[in-house]
CSV table of C-alpha atoms in Angstrom, one decimal:
chain,number,residue,atom,x,y,z
A,1,MET,CA,12.4,-21.8,-5.9
A,2,GLU,CA,15.3,-22.0,-3.6
A,3,PHE,CA,14.9,-18.6,-1.9
A,4,ALA,CA,11.2,-19.2,-1.4
A,5,GLU,CA,11.8,-22.6,0.2
A,6,ARG,CA,14.8,-21.8,2.4
A,7,GLY,CA,14.7,-18.0,2.8
A,8,TYR,CA,17.5,-15.7,2.1
A,9,ASP,CA,19.9,-17.1,4.6
A,10,GLY,CA,19.2,-20.8,3.9
A,11,ALA,CA,19.6,-20.5,0.1
A,12,THR,CA,23.1,-20.9,-1.4
A,13,VAL,CA,24.3,-19.9,-4.8
A,14,ARG,CA,25.8,-23.4,-5.2
A,15,VAL,CA,22.4,-25.1,-4.7
A,16,ILE,CA,20.6,-22.6,-6.9
A,17,ALA,CA,23.1,-23.1,-9.7
A,18,ASP,CA,22.9,-26.9,-9.3
A,19,ARG,CA,19.1,-26.8,-9.6
A,20,ALA,CA,19.3,-24.6,-12.7
A,21,ARG,CA,22.1,-26.9,-14.0
A,22,VAL,CA,24.6,-24.2,-14.4
A,23,ASP,CA,28.1,-23.5,-13.1
A,24,PRO,CA,28.0,-21.5,-9.8
A,25,ALA,CA,30.7,-19.3,-11.3
A,26,MET,CA,28.3,-18.4,-14.1
A,27,VAL,CA,25.7,-17.3,-11.5
A,28,ASN,CA,28.3,-15.2,-9.9
A,29,HIS,CA,29.3,-13.8,-13.2
A,30,TRP,CA,25.8,-12.8,-14.3
A,31,PHE,CA,24.4,-11.7,-11.0
A,32,GLY,CA,27.6,-10.7,-9.0
A,33,SER,CA,26.2,-11.8,-5.7
A,34,LYS,CA,23.6,-13.9,-3.9
A,35,GLU,CA,21.9,-10.6,-3.0
A,36,ALA,CA,21.6,-9.6,-6.7
A,37,LEU,CA,20.3,-13.0,-7.6
A,38,PHE,CA,17.7,-12.7,-4.8
A,39,VAL,CA,16.6,-9.4,-6.1
A,40,ALA,CA,16.4,-10.7,-9.7
A,41,SER,CA,14.2,-13.5,-8.3
A,42,LEU,CA,11.7,-10.9,-7.0
A,43,GLU,CA,11.4,-9.5,-10.6
A,44,VAL,CA,11.4,-5.9,-9.4
A,45,PRO,CA,13.3,-3.2,-11.4
A,46,ILE,CA,15.4,-2.3,-8.3
A,47,ASP,CA,19.1,-3.0,-7.7
A,48,PRO,CA,19.4,-2.3,-4.0
A,49,GLU,CA,23.2,-1.8,-4.4
A,50,GLN,CA,22.6,1.0,-6.9
A,51,LEU,CA,19.6,2.3,-5.0
A,52,ALA,CA,21.6,2.7,-1.8
A,53,LYS,CA,24.4,4.3,-3.7
A,54,LYS,CA,22.0,6.8,-5.2
A,55,VAL,CA,19.9,7.8,-2.3
A,56,VAL,CA,22.1,7.5,0.8
A,57,PRO,CA,24.8,10.1,0.0
A,58,GLY,CA,23.6,13.7,0.8
A,59,PRO,CA,22.1,15.6,3.7
A,60,PRO,CA,20.3,13.1,6.1
A,61,GLU,CA,17.3,15.5,6.4
A,62,GLU,CA,16.7,15.2,2.7
A,63,LEU,CA,16.9,11.4,2.4
A,64,GLY,CA,13.1,11.3,2.2
A,65,GLU,CA,13.1,13.6,-0.8
A,66,ARG,CA,15.8,11.5,-2.5
A,67,MET,CA,13.9,8.3,-1.9
A,68,VAL,CA,10.6,9.6,-3.3
A,69,ARG,CA,12.4,11.1,-6.4
A,70,ASN,CA,14.3,7.9,-7.1
A,71,PHE,CA,11.1,5.8,-6.5
A,72,LEU,CA,9.2,7.8,-9.0
A,73,THR,CA,11.9,7.6,-11.6
A,74,VAL,CA,12.3,3.8,-11.3
A,75,TRP,CA,8.6,3.0,-11.3
A,76,ASP,CA,7.4,5.6,-13.8
A,77,ALA,CA,9.8,3.8,-16.3
A,78,THR,CA,7.6,0.7,-16.1
A,79,ASP,CA,3.9,0.6,-16.9
A,80,GLY,CA,3.2,-0.5,-13.4
A,81,ARG,CA,2.7,-4.1,-14.4
A,82,PRO,CA,5.7,-5.6,-12.6
A,83,LEU,CA,4.4,-3.9,-9.4
A,84,ALA,CA,0.9,-5.3,-9.8
A,85,THR,CA,2.5,-8.8,-10.3
A,86,LEU,CA,4.6,-8.3,-7.2
A,87,VAL,CA,1.5,-7.2,-5.2
A,88,ARG,CA,-0.5,-10.2,-6.3
A,89,SER,CA,2.3,-12.5,-5.5
A,90,VAL,CA,2.8,-11.1,-2.0
A,91,ALA,CA,-0.9,-11.1,-1.3
A,92,SER,CA,-1.3,-14.7,-2.5
A,93,HIS,CA,1.8,-16.6,-1.2
A,94,GLU,CA,3.3,-16.5,2.2
A,95,SER,CA,6.6,-17.5,0.6
A,96,ALA,CA,6.6,-14.4,-1.5
A,97,ALA,CA,5.6,-12.3,1.5
A,98,LYS,CA,8.5,-13.8,3.5
A,99,LEU,CA,11.0,-13.0,0.7
A,100,MET,CA,9.6,-9.5,0.4
A,101,ARG,CA,9.9,-9.0,4.2
A,102,GLU,CA,13.6,-10.1,4.0
A,103,PHE,CA,14.2,-7.8,1.1
A,104,VAL,CA,12.7,-4.8,2.9
A,105,GLY,CA,14.4,-5.7,6.2
A,106,ARG,CA,17.8,-6.4,4.9
A,107,LEU,CA,18.2,-4.0,2.0
A,108,ILE,CA,15.8,-1.1,2.4
A,109,ILE,CA,15.7,-0.8,6.2
A,110,GLY,CA,19.2,-2.1,6.9
A,111,ARG,CA,21.1,0.0,4.4
A,112,ILE,CA,18.9,3.0,3.6
A,113,VAL,CA,16.8,3.8,6.7
A,114,GLY,CA,19.7,2.6,8.9
A,115,SER,CA,21.9,5.4,7.4
A,116,VAL,CA,19.9,8.1,9.1
A,117,ALA,CA,17.5,6.6,11.8
A,118,PRO,CA,18.4,8.0,15.2
A,119,ASP,CA,16.5,5.2,17.0
A,120,ARG,CA,13.8,2.6,16.6
A,121,LEU,CA,15.3,1.5,13.3
A,122,GLU,CA,12.8,-1.4,12.6
A,123,LEU,CA,9.7,0.7,13.3
A,124,ARG,CA,11.0,3.6,11.2
A,125,GLY,CA,11.7,1.2,8.4
A,126,ALA,CA,8.3,-0.4,8.5
A,127,LEU,CA,6.6,3.1,8.6
A,128,ALA,CA,8.7,4.3,5.7
A,129,GLY,CA,7.7,1.1,3.9
A,130,SER,CA,4.0,1.8,4.5
A,131,GLN,CA,4.3,5.2,2.8
A,132,MET,CA,6.3,3.8,-0.2
A,133,VAL,CA,4.1,0.8,-0.7
A,134,GLY,CA,1.0,2.9,-0.3
A,135,LEU,CA,2.3,5.4,-2.9
A,136,ALA,CA,3.0,2.5,-5.2
A,137,MET,CA,-0.5,1.0,-4.8
A,138,ILE,CA,-2.3,4.3,-5.3
A,139,ARG,CA,-0.2,5.6,-8.2
A,140,TYR,CA,0.6,2.4,-10.1
A,141,VAL,CA,-1.8,-0.3,-9.2
A,142,LEU,CA,-5.1,1.5,-8.2
A,143,ARG,CA,-4.2,4.5,-10.4
A,144,LEU,CA,-6.2,6.9,-8.4
A,145,GLU,CA,-6.1,10.5,-9.7
A,146,PRO,CA,-4.7,13.0,-9.3
A,147,LEU,CA,-1.8,11.0,-7.7
A,148,ALA,CA,-1.6,8.6,-10.7
A,149,SER,CA,-0.5,11.3,-13.1
A,150,ALA,CA,0.8,14.1,-10.8
A,151,ASP,CA,4.2,15.3,-11.8
A,152,HIS,CA,7.3,14.5,-9.8
A,153,PRO,CA,7.7,17.9,-8.0
A,154,THR,CA,4.0,17.7,-6.8
A,155,VAL,CA,4.5,14.2,-5.4
A,156,VAL,CA,7.8,14.9,-3.9
A,157,ALA,CA,6.5,18.1,-2.2
A,158,ALA,CA,3.5,16.2,-0.8
A,159,VAL,CA,5.1,12.9,0.2
A,160,ALA,CA,8.8,13.6,1.1
A,161,PRO,CA,8.1,15.5,4.4
A,162,ASN,CA,5.9,12.6,5.7
A,163,LEU,CA,8.6,10.0,4.7
A,164,GLN,CA,11.3,12.2,6.3
A,165,ARG,CA,9.3,12.2,9.6
A,166,TYR,CA,9.3,8.4,9.6
A,167,LEU,CA,13.0,8.4,8.9
A,168,THR,CA,14.3,11.0,11.4
A,169,GLY,CA,11.4,12.7,13.2
A,170,PRO,CA,9.7,12.2,16.6
A,171,LEU,CA,7.4,9.1,16.5
A,172,ASP,CA,5.4,9.7,19.7
B,1,MET,CA,-21.4,-8.3,-11.7
B,2,GLU,CA,-23.5,-5.3,-12.5
B,3,PHE,CA,-21.2,-2.8,-10.6
B,4,ALA,CA,-18.1,-4.1,-12.3
B,5,GLU,CA,-19.7,-3.9,-15.8
B,6,ARG,CA,-21.4,-0.6,-15.5
B,7,GLY,CA,-19.6,1.2,-12.6
B,8,TYR,CA,-21.4,2.8,-9.7
B,9,ASP,CA,-23.4,5.3,-11.6
B,10,GLY,CA,-24.5,3.0,-14.4
B,11,ALA,CA,-25.7,0.2,-12.1
B,12,THR,CA,-29.3,0.2,-10.8
B,13,VAL,CA,-30.7,-1.7,-7.9
B,14,ARG,CA,-33.6,-2.8,-10.2
B,15,VAL,CA,-31.2,-4.5,-12.7
B,16,ILE,CA,-29.1,-6.0,-9.9
B,17,ALA,CA,-32.3,-7.4,-8.3
B,18,ASP,CA,-33.5,-8.7,-11.7
B,19,ARG,CA,-30.2,-10.5,-12.3
B,20,ALA,CA,-30.3,-12.0,-8.8
B,21,ARG,CA,-34.0,-12.9,-9.4
B,22,VAL,CA,-35.1,-11.1,-6.3
B,23,ASP,CA,-37.6,-8.3,-5.7
B,24,PRO,CA,-35.9,-4.8,-5.7
B,25,ALA,CA,-37.7,-4.1,-2.5
B,26,MET,CA,-35.9,-7.0,-1.0
B,27,VAL,CA,-32.5,-5.6,-2.0
B,28,ASN,CA,-33.5,-2.3,-0.5
B,29,HIS,CA,-34.7,-4.0,2.7
B,30,TRP,CA,-31.5,-5.9,3.2
B,31,PHE,CA,-28.9,-3.4,2.0
B,32,GLY,CA,-30.8,-0.1,2.6
B,33,SER,CA,-29.3,1.6,-0.4
B,34,LYS,CA,-27.4,1.2,-3.6
B,35,GLU,CA,-24.3,2.4,-1.8
B,36,ALA,CA,-24.6,-0.2,0.9
B,37,LEU,CA,-25.1,-2.9,-1.8
B,38,PHE,CA,-22.0,-1.6,-3.6
B,39,VAL,CA,-19.9,-1.8,-0.5
B,40,ALA,CA,-21.2,-5.3,0.2
B,41,SER,CA,-20.1,-6.3,-3.3
B,42,LEU,CA,-16.5,-5.2,-2.4
B,43,GLU,CA,-16.5,-7.7,0.5
B,44,VAL,CA,-14.7,-5.3,2.8
B,45,PRO,CA,-15.8,-5.1,6.5
B,46,ILE,CA,-16.5,-1.3,6.2
B,47,ASP,CA,-19.8,0.4,6.2
B,48,PRO,CA,-19.0,3.9,4.9
B,49,GLU,CA,-22.1,5.3,6.4
B,50,GLN,CA,-21.1,4.0,9.9
B,51,LEU,CA,-17.5,4.9,9.2
B,52,ALA,CA,-18.3,8.5,8.3
B,53,LYS,CA,-20.5,8.8,11.4
B,54,LYS,CA,-17.8,7.5,13.6
B,55,VAL,CA,-14.8,9.4,12.4
B,56,VAL,CA,-16.1,12.8,11.1
B,57,PRO,CA,-17.5,14.2,14.3
B,58,GLY,CA,-14.8,15.8,16.5
B,59,PRO,CA,-12.0,18.3,16.2
B,60,PRO,CA,-10.9,18.5,12.5
B,61,GLU,CA,-7.2,18.6,13.6
B,62,GLU,CA,-7.7,15.1,15.2
B,63,LEU,CA,-9.5,13.5,12.2
B,64,GLY,CA,-6.2,11.7,11.3
B,65,GLU,CA,-6.1,10.1,14.7
B,66,ARG,CA,-9.7,9.0,14.6
B,67,MET,CA,-9.2,7.5,11.2
B,68,VAL,CA,-6.1,5.5,12.2
B,69,ARG,CA,-7.8,4.3,15.4
B,70,ASN,CA,-11.0,3.2,13.6
B,71,PHE,CA,-9.0,1.6,10.8
B,72,LEU,CA,-7.0,-0.6,13.3
B,73,THR,CA,-10.1,-1.6,15.2
B,74,VAL,CA,-11.9,-2.6,12.0
B,75,TRP,CA,-9.1,-4.6,10.4
B,76,ASP,CA,-7.6,-6.1,13.6
B,77,ALA,CA,-10.9,-7.8,14.0
B,78,THR,CA,-10.3,-9.8,10.8
B,79,ASP,CA,-7.3,-12.0,10.2
B,80,GLY,CA,-6.3,-9.8,7.3
B,81,ARG,CA,-7.6,-12.3,4.8
B,82,PRO,CA,-10.4,-10.1,3.3
B,83,LEU,CA,-7.8,-7.5,2.8
B,84,ALA,CA,-5.4,-9.8,1.0
B,85,THR,CA,-8.3,-10.9,-1.3
B,86,LEU,CA,-9.2,-7.3,-2.0
B,87,VAL,CA,-5.6,-6.5,-2.8
B,88,ARG,CA,-5.3,-9.5,-5.2
B,89,SER,CA,-8.5,-8.5,-6.9
B,90,VAL,CA,-7.5,-4.9,-7.4
B,91,ALA,CA,-4.1,-5.9,-8.7
B,92,SER,CA,-5.6,-8.4,-11.1
B,93,HIS,CA,-8.7,-6.9,-12.5
B,94,GLU,CA,-9.2,-3.4,-13.9
B,95,SER,CA,-12.9,-3.7,-13.1
B,96,ALA,CA,-12.1,-4.2,-9.4
B,97,ALA,CA,-9.6,-1.3,-9.5
B,98,LYS,CA,-12.3,0.8,-11.0
B,99,LEU,CA,-14.8,-0.1,-8.3
B,100,MET,CA,-12.3,0.6,-5.6
B,101,ARG,CA,-11.4,4.0,-7.1
B,102,GLU,CA,-15.1,4.9,-7.1
B,103,PHE,CA,-15.4,3.6,-3.5
B,104,VAL,CA,-12.4,5.7,-2.4
B,105,GLY,CA,-13.4,8.7,-4.4
B,106,ARG,CA,-17.1,8.8,-3.5
B,107,LEU,CA,-17.1,7.6,0.1
B,108,ILE,CA,-13.8,8.1,1.7
B,109,ILE,CA,-12.6,11.2,-0.1
B,110,GLY,CA,-16.0,12.8,-0.6
B,111,ARG,CA,-17.4,12.3,2.9
B,112,ILE,CA,-14.5,12.0,5.2
B,113,VAL,CA,-11.6,13.9,3.7
B,114,GLY,CA,-14.0,16.4,2.4
B,115,SER,CA,-15.2,17.3,5.9
B,116,VAL,CA,-11.8,18.9,6.7
B,117,ALA,CA,-9.7,19.5,3.6
B,118,PRO,CA,-9.1,23.3,3.2
B,119,ASP,CA,-8.2,22.8,-0.5
B,120,ARG,CA,-7.0,20.3,-3.1
B,121,LEU,CA,-9.5,17.7,-1.9
B,122,GLU,CA,-8.8,15.1,-4.5
B,123,LEU,CA,-5.0,15.2,-4.0
B,124,ARG,CA,-5.4,15.1,-0.2
B,125,GLY,CA,-7.7,12.2,-0.5
B,126,ALA,CA,-5.3,10.2,-2.7
B,127,LEU,CA,-2.4,11.0,-0.4
B,128,ALA,CA,-4.5,9.9,2.7
B,129,GLY,CA,-5.4,6.8,0.7
B,130,SER,CA,-1.7,6.1,0.1
B,131,GLN,CA,-1.0,6.1,3.8
B,132,MET,CA,-4.0,4.0,4.8
B,133,VAL,CA,-3.4,1.4,2.0
B,134,GLY,CA,0.3,1.3,2.8
B,135,LEU,CA,-0.5,0.7,6.5
B,136,ALA,CA,-2.9,-2.1,5.5
B,137,MET,CA,-0.3,-3.7,3.2
B,138,ILE,CA,2.5,-3.6,5.7
B,139,ARG,CA,0.5,-4.6,8.8
B,140,TYR,CA,-2.0,-7.1,7.4
B,141,VAL,CA,-0.7,-8.4,4.1
B,142,LEU,CA,3.1,-8.3,4.2
B,143,ARG,CA,3.0,-8.5,8.1
B,144,LEU,CA,6.2,-6.7,8.5
B,145,GLU,CA,7.3,-6.4,12.1
B,146,PRO,CA,7.3,-4.4,14.4
B,147,LEU,CA,4.3,-2.7,12.6
B,148,ALA,CA,2.4,-6.0,12.2
B,149,SER,CA,1.9,-6.5,15.9
B,150,ALA,CA,2.5,-3.0,17.3
B,151,ASP,CA,-0.2,-1.9,19.8
B,152,HIS,CA,-2.8,0.8,18.7
B,153,PRO,CA,-1.3,3.7,20.7
B,154,THR,CA,2.1,3.1,19.0
B,155,VAL,CA,0.7,3.0,15.5
B,156,VAL,CA,-1.6,6.0,16.2
B,157,ALA,CA,1.2,8.1,17.6
B,158,ALA,CA,3.4,7.2,14.6
B,159,VAL,CA,0.9,7.4,11.7
B,160,ALA,CA,-1.8,9.9,12.7
B,161,PRO,CA,0.4,13.1,12.4
B,162,ASN,CA,1.4,12.1,8.9
B,163,LEU,CA,-2.2,11.4,7.9
B,164,GLN,CA,-3.3,14.7,9.4
B,165,ARG,CA,-0.8,16.6,7.3
B,166,TYR,CA,-2.3,15.0,4.2
B,167,LEU,CA,-5.8,16.0,5.4
B,168,THR,CA,-5.2,19.6,6.5
B,169,GLY,CA,-1.5,20.5,6.4
B,170,PRO,CA,0.5,22.4,3.8
B,171,LEU,CA,1.3,20.2,0.7
B,172,ASP,CA,4.1,22.2,-0.9
């Protein structure tokens, strides 16, 4: 896979289209952008463009809450299987881990965390990532109760303040 | 594997020894207990008995800090590979996920979180688990910088207060 071989920056829509034997214009028509194509290749039910538009607007001190709410809505709509596949893939292949690092760095950290972080953007992004990935693992992959079936208000009340500290609070 | 087939409670040292064609006394000699044998079967470099002895004693309001410190010491000593194997296994097999849930519930939540939680023990345990699993995923499996190579004081200062809130803070 072109992204896995060359990384996000090295891959071009033209080469991807050539390898798939389709017209690059078709790729742009269906996916809209290299970024959307990249996200499609990760097979996660997240459109970062939509995600950023949904969670970024609003009070910065409530971004953590909007992120947790949106996260639960997106992943509760699946049966957790795409997430388990993603986790296996990242834990098995360095190329998948590299893609995921780029995805997290470019889209999640750059756009979402970057909209509020007062300093240490990369560290805050990685910390926020640790909370979101951990929540995903416990709720959808390990399915540890009571977090696996807790309702959204309970999870938001418990997790959002911690996420918010990573986004905008003091880190030392 | 006996634990995977019968779960922690259903498995007996006698049957495990029989299946391995060894004397049960030998199993007890080498592993000391069914619990230690169970942990050995998970292939994680954690002895819950030792872990509990190391992190539980001390001020309850600093348990989060002791947990993060100990966690970094234990896992930094590996190259992260046992953790990636464990993650793949949990994401691939319900039997492995079940074992891990029992491990987390019985040993981590029961002994460690239970030593300080003022209420909602199971929820606090699952939340603390989400932070620890997430840290493990980001630092050792995904290896996202700067968290992948941040020094211990930086990680402890950033993560311990969040973990501590899960252990003893207000959750709503």
